[in-house]
CSV table of C-alpha atoms and ligand atoms in Angstrom, one decimal:
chain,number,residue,atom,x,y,z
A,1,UNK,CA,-6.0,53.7,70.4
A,2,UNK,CA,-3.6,51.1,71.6
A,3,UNK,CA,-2.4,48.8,74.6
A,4,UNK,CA,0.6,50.2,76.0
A,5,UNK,CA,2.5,48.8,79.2
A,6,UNK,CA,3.3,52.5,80.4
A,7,UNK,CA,3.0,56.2,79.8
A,8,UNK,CA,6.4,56.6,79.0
A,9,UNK,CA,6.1,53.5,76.4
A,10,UNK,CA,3.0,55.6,75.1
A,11,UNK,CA,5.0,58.6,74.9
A,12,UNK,CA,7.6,57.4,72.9
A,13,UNK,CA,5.3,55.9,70.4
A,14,UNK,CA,4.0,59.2,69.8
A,15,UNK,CA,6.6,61.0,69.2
A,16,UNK,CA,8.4,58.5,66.9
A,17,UNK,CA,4.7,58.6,64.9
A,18,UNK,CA,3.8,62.0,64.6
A,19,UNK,CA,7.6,62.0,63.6
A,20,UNK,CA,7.1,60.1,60.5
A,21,UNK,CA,3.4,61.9,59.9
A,22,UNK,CA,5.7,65.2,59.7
A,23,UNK,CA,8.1,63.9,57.4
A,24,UNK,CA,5.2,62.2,55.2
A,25,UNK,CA,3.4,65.7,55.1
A,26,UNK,CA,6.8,67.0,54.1
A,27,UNK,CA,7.6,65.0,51.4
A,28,UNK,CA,3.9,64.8,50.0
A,29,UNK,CA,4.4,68.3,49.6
A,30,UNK,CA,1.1,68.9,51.6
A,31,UNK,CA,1.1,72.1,53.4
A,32,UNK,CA,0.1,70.2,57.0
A,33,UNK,CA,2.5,69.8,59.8
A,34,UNK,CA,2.9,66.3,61.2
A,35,UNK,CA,1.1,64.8,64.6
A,36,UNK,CA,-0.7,62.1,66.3
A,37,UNK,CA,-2.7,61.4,69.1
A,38,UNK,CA,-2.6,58.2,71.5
A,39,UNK,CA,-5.4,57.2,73.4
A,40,UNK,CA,-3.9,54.6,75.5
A,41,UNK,CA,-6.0,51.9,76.6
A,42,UNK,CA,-5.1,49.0,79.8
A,43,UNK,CA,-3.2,45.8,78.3
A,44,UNK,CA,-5.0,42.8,78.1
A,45,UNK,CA,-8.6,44.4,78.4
A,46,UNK,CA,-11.3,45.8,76.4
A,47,UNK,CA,-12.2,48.9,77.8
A,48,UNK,CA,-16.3,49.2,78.6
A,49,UNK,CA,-17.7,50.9,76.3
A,50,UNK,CA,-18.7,53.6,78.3
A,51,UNK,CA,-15.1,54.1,79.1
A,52,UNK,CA,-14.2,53.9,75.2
A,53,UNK,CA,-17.0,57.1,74.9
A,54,UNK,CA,-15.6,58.8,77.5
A,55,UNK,CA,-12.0,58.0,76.5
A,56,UNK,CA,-13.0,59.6,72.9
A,57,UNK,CA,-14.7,62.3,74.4
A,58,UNK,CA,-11.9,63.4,76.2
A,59,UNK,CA,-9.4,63.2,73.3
A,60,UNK,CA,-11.9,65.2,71.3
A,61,UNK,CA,-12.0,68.3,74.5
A,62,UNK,CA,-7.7,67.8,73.7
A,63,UNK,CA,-8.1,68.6,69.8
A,64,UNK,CA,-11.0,71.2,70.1
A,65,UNK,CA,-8.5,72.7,72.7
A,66,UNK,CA,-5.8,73.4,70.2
A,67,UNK,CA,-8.2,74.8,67.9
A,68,UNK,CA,-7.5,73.4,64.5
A,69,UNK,CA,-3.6,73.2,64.5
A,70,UNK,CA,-4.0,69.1,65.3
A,71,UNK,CA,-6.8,67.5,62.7
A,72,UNK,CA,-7.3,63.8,63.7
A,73,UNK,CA,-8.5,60.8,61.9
A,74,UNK,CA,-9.4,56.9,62.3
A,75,UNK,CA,-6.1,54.9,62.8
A,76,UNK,CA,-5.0,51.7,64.4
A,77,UNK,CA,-7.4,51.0,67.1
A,78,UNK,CA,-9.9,53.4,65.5
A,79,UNK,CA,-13.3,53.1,63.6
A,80,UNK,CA,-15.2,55.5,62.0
A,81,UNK,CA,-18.0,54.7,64.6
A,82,UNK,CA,-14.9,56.7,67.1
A,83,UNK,CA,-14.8,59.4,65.0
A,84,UNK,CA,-18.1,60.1,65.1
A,85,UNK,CA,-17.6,60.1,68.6
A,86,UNK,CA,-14.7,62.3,68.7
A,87,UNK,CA,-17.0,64.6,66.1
A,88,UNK,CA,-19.5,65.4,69.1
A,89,UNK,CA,-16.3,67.3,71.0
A,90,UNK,CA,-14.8,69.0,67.8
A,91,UNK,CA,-15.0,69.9,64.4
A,92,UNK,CA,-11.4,69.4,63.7
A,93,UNK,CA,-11.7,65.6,62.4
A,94,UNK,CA,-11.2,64.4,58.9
A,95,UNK,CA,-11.7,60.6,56.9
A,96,UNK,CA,-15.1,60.5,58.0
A,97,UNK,CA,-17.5,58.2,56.3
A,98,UNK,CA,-18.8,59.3,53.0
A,99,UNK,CA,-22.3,59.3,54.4
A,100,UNK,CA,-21.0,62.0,56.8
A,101,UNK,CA,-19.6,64.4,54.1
A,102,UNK,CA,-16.3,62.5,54.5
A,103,UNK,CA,-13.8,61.0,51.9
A,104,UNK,CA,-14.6,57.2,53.6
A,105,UNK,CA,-11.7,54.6,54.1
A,106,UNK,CA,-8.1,56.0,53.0
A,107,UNK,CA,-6.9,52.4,52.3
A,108,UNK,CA,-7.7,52.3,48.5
A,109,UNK,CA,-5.6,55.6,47.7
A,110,UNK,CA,-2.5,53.9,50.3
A,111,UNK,CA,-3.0,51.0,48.4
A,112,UNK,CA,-2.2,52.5,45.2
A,113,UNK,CA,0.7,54.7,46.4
A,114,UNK,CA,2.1,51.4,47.5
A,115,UNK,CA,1.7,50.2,43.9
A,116,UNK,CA,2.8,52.8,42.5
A,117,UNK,CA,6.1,52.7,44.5
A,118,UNK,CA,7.0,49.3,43.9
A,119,UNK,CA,6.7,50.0,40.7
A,120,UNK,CA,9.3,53.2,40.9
A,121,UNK,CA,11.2,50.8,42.7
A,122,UNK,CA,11.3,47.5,39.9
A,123,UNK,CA,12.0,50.5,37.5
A,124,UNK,CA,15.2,51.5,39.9
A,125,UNK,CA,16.4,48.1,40.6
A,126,UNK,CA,15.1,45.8,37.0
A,127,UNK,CA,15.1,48.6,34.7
A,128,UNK,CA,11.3,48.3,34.2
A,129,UNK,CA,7.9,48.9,36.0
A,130,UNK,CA,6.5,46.1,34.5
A,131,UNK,CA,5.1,43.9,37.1
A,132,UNK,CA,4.9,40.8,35.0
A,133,UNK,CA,6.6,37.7,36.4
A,134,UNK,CA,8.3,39.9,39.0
A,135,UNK,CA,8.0,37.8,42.2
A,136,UNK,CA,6.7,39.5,45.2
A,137,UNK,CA,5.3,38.7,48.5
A,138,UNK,CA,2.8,41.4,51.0
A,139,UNK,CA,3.2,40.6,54.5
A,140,UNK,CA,-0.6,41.6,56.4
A,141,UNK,CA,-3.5,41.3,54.3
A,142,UNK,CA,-5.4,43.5,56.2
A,143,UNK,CA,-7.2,46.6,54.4
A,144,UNK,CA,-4.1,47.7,52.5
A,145,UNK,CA,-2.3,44.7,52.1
A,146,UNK,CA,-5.3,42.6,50.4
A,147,UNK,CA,-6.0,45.8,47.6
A,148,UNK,CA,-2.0,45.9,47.2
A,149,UNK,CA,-2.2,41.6,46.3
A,150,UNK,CA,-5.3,42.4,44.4
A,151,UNK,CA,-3.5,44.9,41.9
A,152,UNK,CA,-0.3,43.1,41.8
A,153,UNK,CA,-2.3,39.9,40.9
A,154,UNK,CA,-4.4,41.6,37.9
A,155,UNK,CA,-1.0,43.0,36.9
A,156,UNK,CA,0.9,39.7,36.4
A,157,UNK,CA,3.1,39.3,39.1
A,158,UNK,CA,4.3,36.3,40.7
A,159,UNK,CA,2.0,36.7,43.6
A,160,UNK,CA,2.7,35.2,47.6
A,161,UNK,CA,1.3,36.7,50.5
A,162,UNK,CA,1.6,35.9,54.3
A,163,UNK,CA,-0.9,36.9,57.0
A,164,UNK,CA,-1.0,35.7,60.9
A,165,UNK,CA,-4.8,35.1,60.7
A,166,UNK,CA,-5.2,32.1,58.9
A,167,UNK,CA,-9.0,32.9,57.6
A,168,UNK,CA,-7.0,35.0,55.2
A,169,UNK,CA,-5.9,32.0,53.2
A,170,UNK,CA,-8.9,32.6,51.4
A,171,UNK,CA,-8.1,36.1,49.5
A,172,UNK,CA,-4.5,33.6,48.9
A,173,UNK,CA,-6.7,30.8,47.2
A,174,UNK,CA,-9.3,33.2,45.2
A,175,UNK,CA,-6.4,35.5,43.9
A,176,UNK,CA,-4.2,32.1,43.0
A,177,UNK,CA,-1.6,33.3,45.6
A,178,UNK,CA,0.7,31.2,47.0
A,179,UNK,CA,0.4,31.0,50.9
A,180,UNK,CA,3.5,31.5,52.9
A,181,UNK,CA,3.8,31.7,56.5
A,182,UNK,CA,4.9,35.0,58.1
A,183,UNK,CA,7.7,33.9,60.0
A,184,UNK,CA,9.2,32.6,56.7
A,185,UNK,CA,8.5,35.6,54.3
A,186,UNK,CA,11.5,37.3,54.7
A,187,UNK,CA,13.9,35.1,54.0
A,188,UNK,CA,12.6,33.7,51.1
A,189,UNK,CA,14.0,34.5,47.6
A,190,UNK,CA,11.3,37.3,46.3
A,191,UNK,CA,11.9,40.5,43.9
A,192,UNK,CA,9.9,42.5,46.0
A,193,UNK,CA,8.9,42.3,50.1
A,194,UNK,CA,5.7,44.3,50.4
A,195,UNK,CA,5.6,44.8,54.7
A,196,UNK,CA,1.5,45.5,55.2
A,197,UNK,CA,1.0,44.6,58.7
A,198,UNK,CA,2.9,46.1,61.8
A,199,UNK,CA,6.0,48.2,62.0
A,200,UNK,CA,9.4,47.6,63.3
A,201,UNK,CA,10.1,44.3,61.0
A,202,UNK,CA,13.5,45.5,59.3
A,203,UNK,CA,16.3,45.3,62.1
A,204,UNK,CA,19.5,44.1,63.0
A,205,UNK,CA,18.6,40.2,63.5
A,206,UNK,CA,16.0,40.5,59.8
A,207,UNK,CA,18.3,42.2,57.4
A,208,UNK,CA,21.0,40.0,57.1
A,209,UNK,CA,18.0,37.3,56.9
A,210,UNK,CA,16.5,38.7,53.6
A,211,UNK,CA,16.9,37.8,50.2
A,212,UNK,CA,14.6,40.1,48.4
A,213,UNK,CA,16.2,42.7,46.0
A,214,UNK,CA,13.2,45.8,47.1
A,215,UNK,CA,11.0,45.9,50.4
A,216,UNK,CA,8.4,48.6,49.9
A,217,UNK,CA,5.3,48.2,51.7
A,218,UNK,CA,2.5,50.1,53.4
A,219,UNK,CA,3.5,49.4,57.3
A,220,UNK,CA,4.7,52.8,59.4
A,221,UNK,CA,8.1,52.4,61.2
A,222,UNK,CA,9.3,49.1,59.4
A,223,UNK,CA,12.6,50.0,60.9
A,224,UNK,CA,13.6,49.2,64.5
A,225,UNK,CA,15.9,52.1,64.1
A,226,UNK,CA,17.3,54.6,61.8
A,227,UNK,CA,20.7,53.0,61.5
A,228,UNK,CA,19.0,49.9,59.8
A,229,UNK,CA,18.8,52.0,56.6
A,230,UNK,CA,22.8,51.8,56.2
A,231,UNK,CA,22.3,47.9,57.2
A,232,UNK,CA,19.3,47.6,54.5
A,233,UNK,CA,22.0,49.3,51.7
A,234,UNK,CA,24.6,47.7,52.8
A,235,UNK,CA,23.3,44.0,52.0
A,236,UNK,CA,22.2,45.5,48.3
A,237,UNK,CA,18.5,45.9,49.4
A,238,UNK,CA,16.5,48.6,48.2
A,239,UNK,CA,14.0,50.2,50.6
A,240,UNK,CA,11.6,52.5,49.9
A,241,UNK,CA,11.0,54.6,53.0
A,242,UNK,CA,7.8,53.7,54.5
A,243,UNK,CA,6.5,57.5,54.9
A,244,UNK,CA,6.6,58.2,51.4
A,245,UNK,CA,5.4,54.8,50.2
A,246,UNK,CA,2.6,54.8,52.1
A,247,UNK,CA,1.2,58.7,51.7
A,248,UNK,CA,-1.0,57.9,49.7
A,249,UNK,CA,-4.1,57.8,52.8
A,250,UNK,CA,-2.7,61.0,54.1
A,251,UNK,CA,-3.0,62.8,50.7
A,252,UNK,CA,-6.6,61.3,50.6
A,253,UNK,CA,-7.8,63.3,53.7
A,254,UNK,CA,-5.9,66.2,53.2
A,255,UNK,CA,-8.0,66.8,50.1
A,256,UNK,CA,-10.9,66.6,52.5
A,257,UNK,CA,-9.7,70.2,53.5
A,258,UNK,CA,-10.4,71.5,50.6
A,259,UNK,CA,-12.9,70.4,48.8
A,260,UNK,CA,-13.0,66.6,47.8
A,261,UNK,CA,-11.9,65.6,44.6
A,262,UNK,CA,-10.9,61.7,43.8
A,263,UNK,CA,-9.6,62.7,40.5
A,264,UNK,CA,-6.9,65.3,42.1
A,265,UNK,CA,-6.4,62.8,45.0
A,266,UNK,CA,-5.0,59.8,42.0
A,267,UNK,CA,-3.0,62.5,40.1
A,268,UNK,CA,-1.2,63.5,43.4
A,269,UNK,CA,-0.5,59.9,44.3
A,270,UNK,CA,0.7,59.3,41.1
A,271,UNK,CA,3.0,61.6,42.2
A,272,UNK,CA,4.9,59.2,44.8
A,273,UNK,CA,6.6,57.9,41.7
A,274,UNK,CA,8.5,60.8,41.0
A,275,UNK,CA,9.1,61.8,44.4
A,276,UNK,CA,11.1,58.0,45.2
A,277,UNK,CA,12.7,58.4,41.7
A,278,UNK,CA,13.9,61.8,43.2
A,279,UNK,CA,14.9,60.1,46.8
A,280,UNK,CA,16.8,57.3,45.0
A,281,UNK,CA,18.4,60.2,42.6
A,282,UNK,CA,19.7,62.2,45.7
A,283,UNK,CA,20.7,59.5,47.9
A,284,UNK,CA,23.0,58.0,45.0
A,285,UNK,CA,24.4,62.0,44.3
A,286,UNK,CA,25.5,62.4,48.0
A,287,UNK,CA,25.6,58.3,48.9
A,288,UNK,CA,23.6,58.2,51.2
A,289,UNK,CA,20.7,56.1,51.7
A,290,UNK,CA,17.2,56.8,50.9
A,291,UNK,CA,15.7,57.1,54.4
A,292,UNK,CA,18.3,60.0,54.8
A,293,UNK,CA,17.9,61.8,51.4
A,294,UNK,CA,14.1,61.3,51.8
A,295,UNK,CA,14.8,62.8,55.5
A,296,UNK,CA,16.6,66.0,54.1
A,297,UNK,CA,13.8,66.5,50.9
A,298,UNK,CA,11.4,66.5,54.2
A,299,UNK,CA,13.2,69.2,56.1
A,300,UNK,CA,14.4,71.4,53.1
A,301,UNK,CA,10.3,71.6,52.7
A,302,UNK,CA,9.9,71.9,56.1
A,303,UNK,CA,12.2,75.2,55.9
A,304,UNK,CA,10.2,76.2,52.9
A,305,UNK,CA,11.4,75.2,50.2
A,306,UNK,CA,9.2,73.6,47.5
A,307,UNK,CA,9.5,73.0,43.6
A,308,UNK,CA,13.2,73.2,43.2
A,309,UNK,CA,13.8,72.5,46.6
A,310,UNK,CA,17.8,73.4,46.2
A,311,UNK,CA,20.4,70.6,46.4
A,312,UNK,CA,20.2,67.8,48.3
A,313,UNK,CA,23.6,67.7,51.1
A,314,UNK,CA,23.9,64.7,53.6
A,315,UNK,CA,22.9,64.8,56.5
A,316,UNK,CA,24.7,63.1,59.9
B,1,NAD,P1,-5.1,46.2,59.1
B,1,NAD,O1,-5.2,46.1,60.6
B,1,NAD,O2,-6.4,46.3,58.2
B,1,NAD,O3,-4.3,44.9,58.5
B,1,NAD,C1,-3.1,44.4,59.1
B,1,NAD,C2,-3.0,42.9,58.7
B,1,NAD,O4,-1.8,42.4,59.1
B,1,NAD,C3,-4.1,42.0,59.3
B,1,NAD,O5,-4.7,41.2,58.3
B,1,NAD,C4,-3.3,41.2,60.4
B,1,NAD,O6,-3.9,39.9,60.6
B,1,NAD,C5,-2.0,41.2,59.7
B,1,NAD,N1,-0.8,41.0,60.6
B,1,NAD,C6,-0.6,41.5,61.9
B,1,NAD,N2,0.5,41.1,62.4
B,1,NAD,C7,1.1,40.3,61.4
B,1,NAD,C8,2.4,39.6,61.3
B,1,NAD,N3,3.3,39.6,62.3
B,1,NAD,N4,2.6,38.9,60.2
B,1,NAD,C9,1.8,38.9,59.1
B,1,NAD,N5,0.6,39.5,59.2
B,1,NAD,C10,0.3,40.2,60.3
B,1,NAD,O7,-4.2,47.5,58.8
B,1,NAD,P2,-4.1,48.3,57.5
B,1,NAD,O8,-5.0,49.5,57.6
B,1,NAD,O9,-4.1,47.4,56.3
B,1,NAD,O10,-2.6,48.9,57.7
B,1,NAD,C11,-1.4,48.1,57.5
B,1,NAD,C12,-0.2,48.9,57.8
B,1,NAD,O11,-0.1,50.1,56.9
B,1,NAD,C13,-0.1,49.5,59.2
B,1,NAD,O12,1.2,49.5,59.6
B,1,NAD,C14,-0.7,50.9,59.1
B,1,NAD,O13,-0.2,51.8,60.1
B,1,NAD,C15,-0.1,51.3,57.7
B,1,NAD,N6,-0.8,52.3,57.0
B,1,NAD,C16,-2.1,52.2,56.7
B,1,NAD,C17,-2.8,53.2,56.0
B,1,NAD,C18,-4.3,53.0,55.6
B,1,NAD,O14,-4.7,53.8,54.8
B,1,NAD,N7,-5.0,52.0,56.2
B,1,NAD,C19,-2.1,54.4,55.7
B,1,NAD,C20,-0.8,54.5,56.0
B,1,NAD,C21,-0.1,53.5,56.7
């Protein structure tokens, strides 16, 4: 749920998301499709809350109405309060609360995909996983962002974090963080930039700003557009692509489908490890960057392939 300006502003959204859901699906090697639903709300006002039920209501008649082929979940906007809601309309809802049958908040298992990845990515880039004295700084200490400094922090690193709501100086202070202000987080000399708030951060005016040797972070859409991949790789900056980084909440409520199991649920986040190594592995064979070999792994899966997966070949 979310403030747009217009319909077609809305539009476009969507599609670029349930873009990046598809190709997160894919590359997870979960056997869902990729979508998402926008439930856009007027600018600059809270909507009543009989409005917001209504609102909710009416999303729910649109997923009832496509009869399981779109499953929806809390996002941005979102609580699970709304998705009980939404659950009065249609069945076809997942990351309910726990108390509700459901698998609760996705953000721990994101959280340690993120890890995970920037781990993948030290190994890529330092020749080690180790996190010890690596410097790194997460952007947004929101649910993600503050469980991402949290396990950096117990596992040694050089830890600064940046947040636009200053009441988060605190998690700074109790995790012995230093404090940086958002604006100058990117261009400051870290290992590792860890984007946890909002999306479109990387672009043509940022990149040749930064002076991090990794950005791999939780946010969706970090990049303004495609072509700042080739920008990204051509300053010498490893990025991570944000839809595999940050599977890690998808593969959580995917498990929902099938019977819960938070042991499976770790092992296949694990997993985002040796799916970047394999991204990174690609894009060097056919130099390209990761964004696009991660893009072709997505739609050689997509066209059904799965654990060999054939070779990778550049796409345009
Ligand atoms: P959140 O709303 O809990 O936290 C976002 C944090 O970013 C807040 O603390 C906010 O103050 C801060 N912030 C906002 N704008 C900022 C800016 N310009 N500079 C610095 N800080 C800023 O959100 P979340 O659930 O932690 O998700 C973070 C990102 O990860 C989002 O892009 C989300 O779409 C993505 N994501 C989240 C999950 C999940 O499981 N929650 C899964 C996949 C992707």
């Amino acid at each position: 749920m979310w403030a747009y300006d217009d319909a077609r502003s809305a539009m476009r959204d969507v599609m670029r998301l349930s873009r990046a859901m598809t190709f997160k699906a894919a590359v997870a090697d979960l056997q869902l499709g990729g979508g998402k639903g926008v439930i856009m709300v007027p600018v600059g006002r809270r909507l009543p809350s009989e409005r917001r039920y209504r609102a909710l209501l009416d999303f729910a008649d649109t997923v009832e109405a496509l009869g399981g082929h779109y499953i929806t979940a809390e996002d941005v906007g979102t609580s699970s309060r709304d998705m009980r809601v939404i659950m009065e309309g249609t069945r076809h809802v997942v990351g309910l609360s726990r108390a509700q049958g459901g698998s609760g908040d996705p953000s721990p298992f994101t959280a340690l995909g993120v890890v995970i990845a920037i781990r993948a990515c030290c190994e890529r880039v330092f020749g080690s996983t180790d996190l010890r004295d690596r410097s790194l700084c997460v952007v947004g200490l929101g649910h993600v962002g503050s469980r991402v400094a949290k396990l950096c922090a117990r596992a040694g690193a050089k830890l600064a974090v940046a947040d636009v709501d200053p009441a988060k100086r605190a998690l700074a202070d109790q995790l012995g963080a230093r404090w940086v202000a958002p604006e100058r987080a990117l261009d400051a000399p870290f290992d590792v930039l860890v984007p946890c708030a909002l999306g479109g951060i990387l672009d043509d005016e940022t990149v040749p700003r930064l002076q991090c040797a990794i950005v791999a972070g939780a946010a969706n859409n970090q990049l303004a557009d495609d072509v700042v991949a080739d920008l990204l790789a051509a300053r010498g900056v490893l990025w991570a692509p944000d839809f595999v980084v940050n599977a890690g909440g998808l593969i959580n409520v995917a498990e929902e489908l099938h019977g819960y199991d938070p042991a499976a649920v770790r092992r296949r986040v694990r997993g985002i490890a040796d799916t970047l190594r394999r991204i990174f592995d690609d894009a060097d064979s056919i130099g390209a960057t990761p964004l696009t070999a991660a893009m072709e792994l997505a739609r050689r899966r997509l066209a059904g392939g799965h654990a060999g997966d054939g070779a990778p070949t550049p796409s345009g």
